């Protein structure tokens, strides 16, 4: 109930006024059944504008720290992130990746929409970065369709590093569902998983018009990687996977 109150009464009207969202390709989102919405990630507001324009409820995975605080602030954080459709995952344990995968599979097994950011973190500069293979493994193990989603303009409405919102124009563009059934039985193969996530990123690049950078966004954020000399688009099927 809180999710719909936030969407239609509290946050939704305000976000609609500030970002004037334009929606393209919404017909690609199924009206029922599980699917992964794979989005680029420009700003915190991505997790608000995407649910705003999709009629169905979307579930995101969020770090467990948002749900474990104490006092009023902890209660508010826990209530808020639950209300906006996020479920906690523990990222501190040795089995964090498997725990996240198991939680995501449970959400999809319940026939829900799961929102994921294949880049793993927000873009530090508005460009599109190399995808992580967790989404690929999930898609291969569950067989659910992957729907690429391009968020455009959210970094203008919610500039990175700030909590302020500015008036702007947000576009949410959905691509056609991606079917990876040709890779049935190959979950766990790192070359196949890389091929799948590269294909998703390739679609996001086309939908968003972003420049692609062939390193992980987290690498650039952490300062332990330098700008690569080339920024070629990822191939749909790497040579190592194509044989």
Short mmCIF file of C-alpha atoms in Angstrom, two decimals:
data_model
loop_
_atom_site.label_atom_id
_atom_site.label_comp_id
_atom_site.label_asym_id
_atom_site.label_seq_id
_atom_site.Cartn_x
_atom_site.Cartn_y
_atom_site.Cartn_z
CA UNK A 1 0.00 0.00 0.00
CA UNK A 2 2.80 2.44 0.90
CA UNK A 3 4.38 1.85 -2.52
CA UNK A 4 1.28 3.07 -4.32
CA UNK A 5 0.80 6.00 -1.92
CA UNK A 6 4.36 7.15 -2.67
CA UNK A 7 3.88 6.63 -6.39
CA UNK A 8 0.53 8.31 -6.91
CA UNK A 9 0.16 10.73 -3.99
CA UNK A 10 3.43 11.72 -2.33
CA UNK A 11 6.40 11.47 -4.71
CA UNK A 12 4.86 10.75 -8.08
CA UNK A 13 3.16 14.09 -8.76
CA UNK A 14 6.25 16.02 -7.61
CA UNK A 15 8.62 13.99 -9.80
CA UNK A 16 6.26 14.32 -12.75
CA UNK A 17 6.25 18.11 -12.31
CA UNK A 18 10.03 18.36 -12.01
CA UNK A 19 11.07 15.90 -14.73
CA UNK A 20 8.08 15.94 -17.11
CA UNK A 21 8.87 12.31 -18.04
CA UNK A 22 8.47 11.19 -21.63
CA UNK A 23 7.86 7.46 -22.05
CA UNK A 24 8.81 5.46 -25.13
CA UNK A 25 8.29 1.74 -25.76
CA UNK A 26 6.26 1.01 -22.63
CA UNK A 27 4.42 -1.68 -24.58
CA UNK A 28 7.54 -3.84 -24.28
CA UNK A 29 6.98 -4.28 -20.54
CA UNK A 30 4.77 -7.36 -19.98
CA UNK A 31 1.50 -6.79 -18.16
CA UNK A 32 2.09 -9.90 -16.07
CA UNK A 33 4.84 -12.40 -15.31
CA UNK A 34 8.49 -12.00 -14.39
CA UNK A 35 11.03 -9.90 -16.28
CA UNK A 36 14.30 -8.11 -15.64
CA UNK A 37 14.36 -4.39 -16.37
CA UNK A 38 18.03 -3.69 -17.16
CA UNK A 39 18.70 0.03 -16.94
CA UNK A 40 21.64 2.34 -17.35
CA UNK A 41 22.32 4.29 -14.17
CA UNK A 42 22.85 8.05 -14.20
CA UNK A 43 21.40 9.20 -10.87
CA UNK A 44 19.65 8.12 -7.68
CA UNK A 45 16.40 9.29 -9.26
CA UNK A 46 16.58 6.45 -11.80
CA UNK A 47 15.11 4.22 -9.09
CA UNK A 48 12.19 6.62 -8.74
CA UNK A 49 11.45 7.64 -12.32
CA UNK A 50 11.48 4.06 -13.62
CA UNK A 51 8.78 2.87 -11.17
CA UNK A 52 6.88 6.10 -11.81
CA UNK A 53 6.30 5.32 -15.49
CA UNK A 54 5.70 1.55 -15.23
CA UNK A 55 2.21 0.53 -14.15
CA UNK A 56 3.39 -2.61 -12.37
CA UNK A 57 5.39 -2.60 -9.16
CA UNK A 58 9.17 -2.88 -9.63
CA UNK A 59 11.47 -4.44 -7.04
CA UNK A 60 15.11 -3.38 -6.67
CA UNK A 61 17.83 -4.97 -4.57
CA UNK A 62 19.35 -2.58 -2.02
CA UNK A 63 22.20 -2.91 0.47
CA UNK A 64 21.05 -4.19 3.86
CA UNK A 65 22.49 -1.14 5.67
CA UNK A 66 19.41 0.79 4.55
CA UNK A 67 17.25 -1.55 6.64
CA UNK A 68 19.30 -2.04 9.81
CA UNK A 69 19.64 1.43 11.31
CA UNK A 70 18.44 2.29 14.82
CA UNK A 71 16.29 5.03 16.23
CA UNK A 72 13.95 7.22 14.24
CA UNK A 73 16.40 7.63 11.37
CA UNK A 74 16.81 3.86 11.08
CA UNK A 75 13.05 3.33 11.21
CA UNK A 76 12.47 5.99 8.56
CA UNK A 77 15.14 4.55 6.25
CA UNK A 78 13.78 1.03 6.64
CA UNK A 79 10.20 2.14 6.04
CA UNK A 80 11.10 4.36 3.10
CA UNK A 81 13.16 1.82 1.16
CA UNK A 82 10.56 -0.87 1.77
CA UNK A 83 7.82 1.49 0.64
CA UNK A 84 9.56 2.30 -2.64
CA UNK A 85 9.93 -1.37 -3.54
CA UNK A 86 13.46 -2.28 -2.45
CA UNK A 87 14.50 -5.50 -0.70
CA UNK A 88 17.68 -5.85 1.37
CA UNK A 89 20.76 -7.88 0.45
CA UNK A 90 23.86 -8.34 2.62
CA UNK A 91 26.91 -7.29 0.58
CA UNK A 92 29.44 -7.80 3.37
CA UNK A 93 29.54 -11.60 3.59
CA UNK A 94 31.70 -13.96 1.55
CA UNK A 95 28.54 -15.32 -0.05
CA UNK A 96 27.09 -11.90 -0.84
CA UNK A 97 26.97 -12.45 -4.60
CA UNK A 98 25.15 -15.77 -4.23
CA UNK A 99 22.78 -14.30 -1.65
CA UNK A 100 21.91 -11.47 -4.02
CA UNK A 101 21.35 -13.95 -6.84
CA UNK A 102 19.10 -16.10 -4.64
CA UNK A 103 17.05 -13.06 -3.59
CA UNK A 104 16.68 -11.94 -7.20
CA UNK A 105 15.58 -15.43 -8.26
CA UNK A 106 12.99 -15.45 -5.47
CA UNK A 107 11.58 -12.11 -6.65
CA UNK A 108 11.34 -13.36 -10.25
CA UNK A 109 9.90 -16.68 -9.05
CA UNK A 110 7.03 -14.70 -7.56
CA UNK A 111 6.26 -13.34 -11.02
CA UNK A 112 7.51 -9.81 -10.30
CA UNK A 113 9.46 -7.21 -12.24
CA UNK A 114 13.06 -6.87 -11.04
CA UNK A 115 14.98 -3.64 -11.68
CA UNK A 116 18.75 -4.01 -12.14
CA UNK A 117 21.67 -1.80 -13.13
CA UNK A 118 24.16 -3.92 -15.10
CA UNK A 119 26.91 -1.31 -14.65
CA UNK A 120 26.78 -2.06 -10.91
CA UNK A 121 26.91 1.58 -9.82
CA UNK A 122 26.02 5.05 -11.06
CA UNK A 123 27.99 6.46 -13.98
CA UNK A 124 30.53 9.00 -12.69
CA UNK A 125 30.35 11.16 -15.82
CA UNK A 126 27.23 10.31 -17.83
CA UNK A 127 28.91 7.70 -20.03
CA UNK A 128 27.96 4.02 -20.26
CA UNK A 129 30.33 1.58 -18.58
CA UNK A 130 31.17 -2.12 -18.81
CA UNK A 131 28.46 -4.43 -17.47
CA UNK A 132 28.86 -6.92 -14.67
CA UNK A 133 27.84 -10.51 -15.35
CA UNK A 134 25.49 -11.04 -12.39
CA UNK A 135 22.50 -9.98 -14.47
CA UNK A 136 23.56 -12.37 -17.24
CA UNK A 137 23.77 -15.32 -14.86
CA UNK A 138 20.36 -14.47 -13.44
CA UNK A 139 18.79 -14.26 -16.89
CA UNK A 140 20.35 -17.56 -17.95
CA UNK A 141 19.34 -19.40 -14.78
CA UNK A 142 15.75 -18.15 -14.76
CA UNK A 143 15.02 -17.86 -18.48
CA UNK A 144 13.07 -14.64 -17.99
CA UNK A 145 13.19 -11.90 -20.63
CA UNK A 146 15.53 -8.93 -20.19
CA UNK A 147 14.06 -5.56 -21.13
CA UNK A 148 16.69 -2.84 -21.71
CA UNK A 149 15.74 0.56 -20.33
CA UNK A 150 17.47 3.85 -21.11
CA UNK A 151 17.17 6.60 -18.52
CA UNK A 152 17.90 9.96 -20.15
CA UNK A 153 18.12 13.29 -18.34
CA UNK A 154 17.87 12.02 -14.76
CA UNK A 155 21.40 13.28 -14.11
CA UNK A 156 20.21 16.77 -15.02
CA UNK A 157 17.23 16.58 -12.68
CA UNK A 158 19.33 14.99 -9.93
CA UNK A 159 23.01 15.92 -10.53
CA UNK A 160 25.45 13.31 -9.14
CA UNK A 161 26.81 14.20 -5.73
CA UNK A 162 23.81 16.33 -4.77
CA UNK A 163 20.47 15.66 -3.13
CA UNK A 164 18.83 18.62 -4.83
CA UNK A 165 16.31 18.25 -7.64
CA UNK A 166 16.22 20.62 -10.60
CA UNK A 167 13.62 21.12 -13.28
CA UNK A 168 14.48 19.24 -16.44
CA UNK A 169 13.27 16.73 -18.99
CA UNK A 170 13.46 13.00 -18.32
CA UNK A 171 12.98 10.35 -20.99
CA UNK A 172 12.48 6.67 -20.15
CA UNK A 173 12.96 4.53 -23.26
CA UNK A 174 12.20 0.80 -23.25
CA UNK A 175 13.69 -1.59 -25.78
CA UNK A 176 12.33 -4.88 -27.06
CA UNK A 177 12.57 -7.88 -24.69
CA UNK A 178 15.81 -9.80 -25.12
CA UNK A 179 15.63 -13.59 -25.23
CA UNK A 180 18.74 -15.61 -24.36
CA UNK A 181 17.20 -19.06 -24.67
CA UNK A 182 19.85 -19.97 -27.26
CA UNK A 183 22.24 -20.19 -24.29
CA UNK A 184 20.10 -22.60 -22.25
CA UNK A 185 22.20 -24.74 -19.94
CA UNK A 186 25.24 -22.49 -20.19
CA UNK A 187 24.79 -20.44 -17.01
CA UNK A 188 28.11 -20.37 -15.18
CA UNK A 189 30.15 -20.24 -18.38
CA UNK A 190 32.03 -16.97 -18.00
CA UNK A 191 32.43 -16.44 -21.75
CA UNK A 192 28.71 -16.89 -22.37
CA UNK A 193 27.81 -14.66 -19.44
CA UNK A 194 30.14 -11.98 -20.79
CA UNK A 195 28.52 -12.31 -24.22
CA UNK A 196 25.06 -11.89 -22.71
CA UNK A 197 25.89 -8.82 -20.63
CA UNK A 198 27.77 -7.23 -23.54
CA UNK A 199 24.67 -7.67 -25.66
CA UNK A 200 22.54 -5.96 -23.00
CA UNK A 201 25.00 -3.07 -22.74
CA UNK A 202 25.07 -2.80 -26.55
CA UNK A 203 21.28 -2.37 -26.55
CA UNK A 204 21.48 0.22 -23.78
CA UNK A 205 24.06 2.15 -25.76
CA UNK A 206 21.75 2.29 -28.76
CA UNK A 207 18.73 3.30 -26.69
CA UNK A 208 20.48 5.94 -24.60
CA UNK A 209 22.95 7.36 -27.12
CA UNK A 210 25.66 7.27 -24.44
CA UNK A 211 29.34 6.95 -25.19
CA UNK A 212 30.66 3.55 -24.11
CA UNK A 213 33.76 3.10 -21.93
CA UNK A 214 35.24 -0.39 -21.69
CA UNK A 215 36.04 -0.39 -17.98
CA UNK A 216 33.88 -0.82 -14.89
CA UNK A 217 32.40 2.39 -13.49
CA UNK A 218 33.53 1.35 -10.00
CA UNK A 219 37.13 1.15 -11.24
CA UNK A 220 37.04 4.78 -12.33
CA UNK A 221 35.28 5.87 -9.14
CA UNK A 222 37.85 4.13 -6.96
CA UNK A 223 40.73 5.76 -8.81
CA UNK A 224 42.48 2.45 -9.54
CA UNK A 225 42.10 2.52 -13.29
CA UNK A 226 43.05 4.95 -16.01
CA UNK A 227 41.07 6.08 -19.02
CA UNK A 228 41.38 3.40 -21.71
CA UNK A 229 42.83 4.56 -25.05
CA UNK A 230 39.85 3.26 -27.01
CA UNK A 231 36.15 3.39 -26.35
CA UNK A 232 34.86 0.89 -28.89
CA UNK A 233 31.38 -0.50 -28.43
CA UNK A 234 31.18 -3.97 -26.89
CA UNK A 235 30.75 -6.74 -29.42
CA UNK A 236 27.52 -8.71 -29.30
CA UNK A 237 29.37 -12.03 -29.10
CA UNK A 238 33.04 -11.99 -28.07
CA UNK A 239 35.28 -14.15 -30.27
CA UNK A 240 36.13 -16.40 -27.34
CA UNK A 241 32.45 -17.23 -26.87
CA UNK A 242 31.64 -17.58 -30.54
CA UNK A 243 34.29 -20.23 -30.97
#
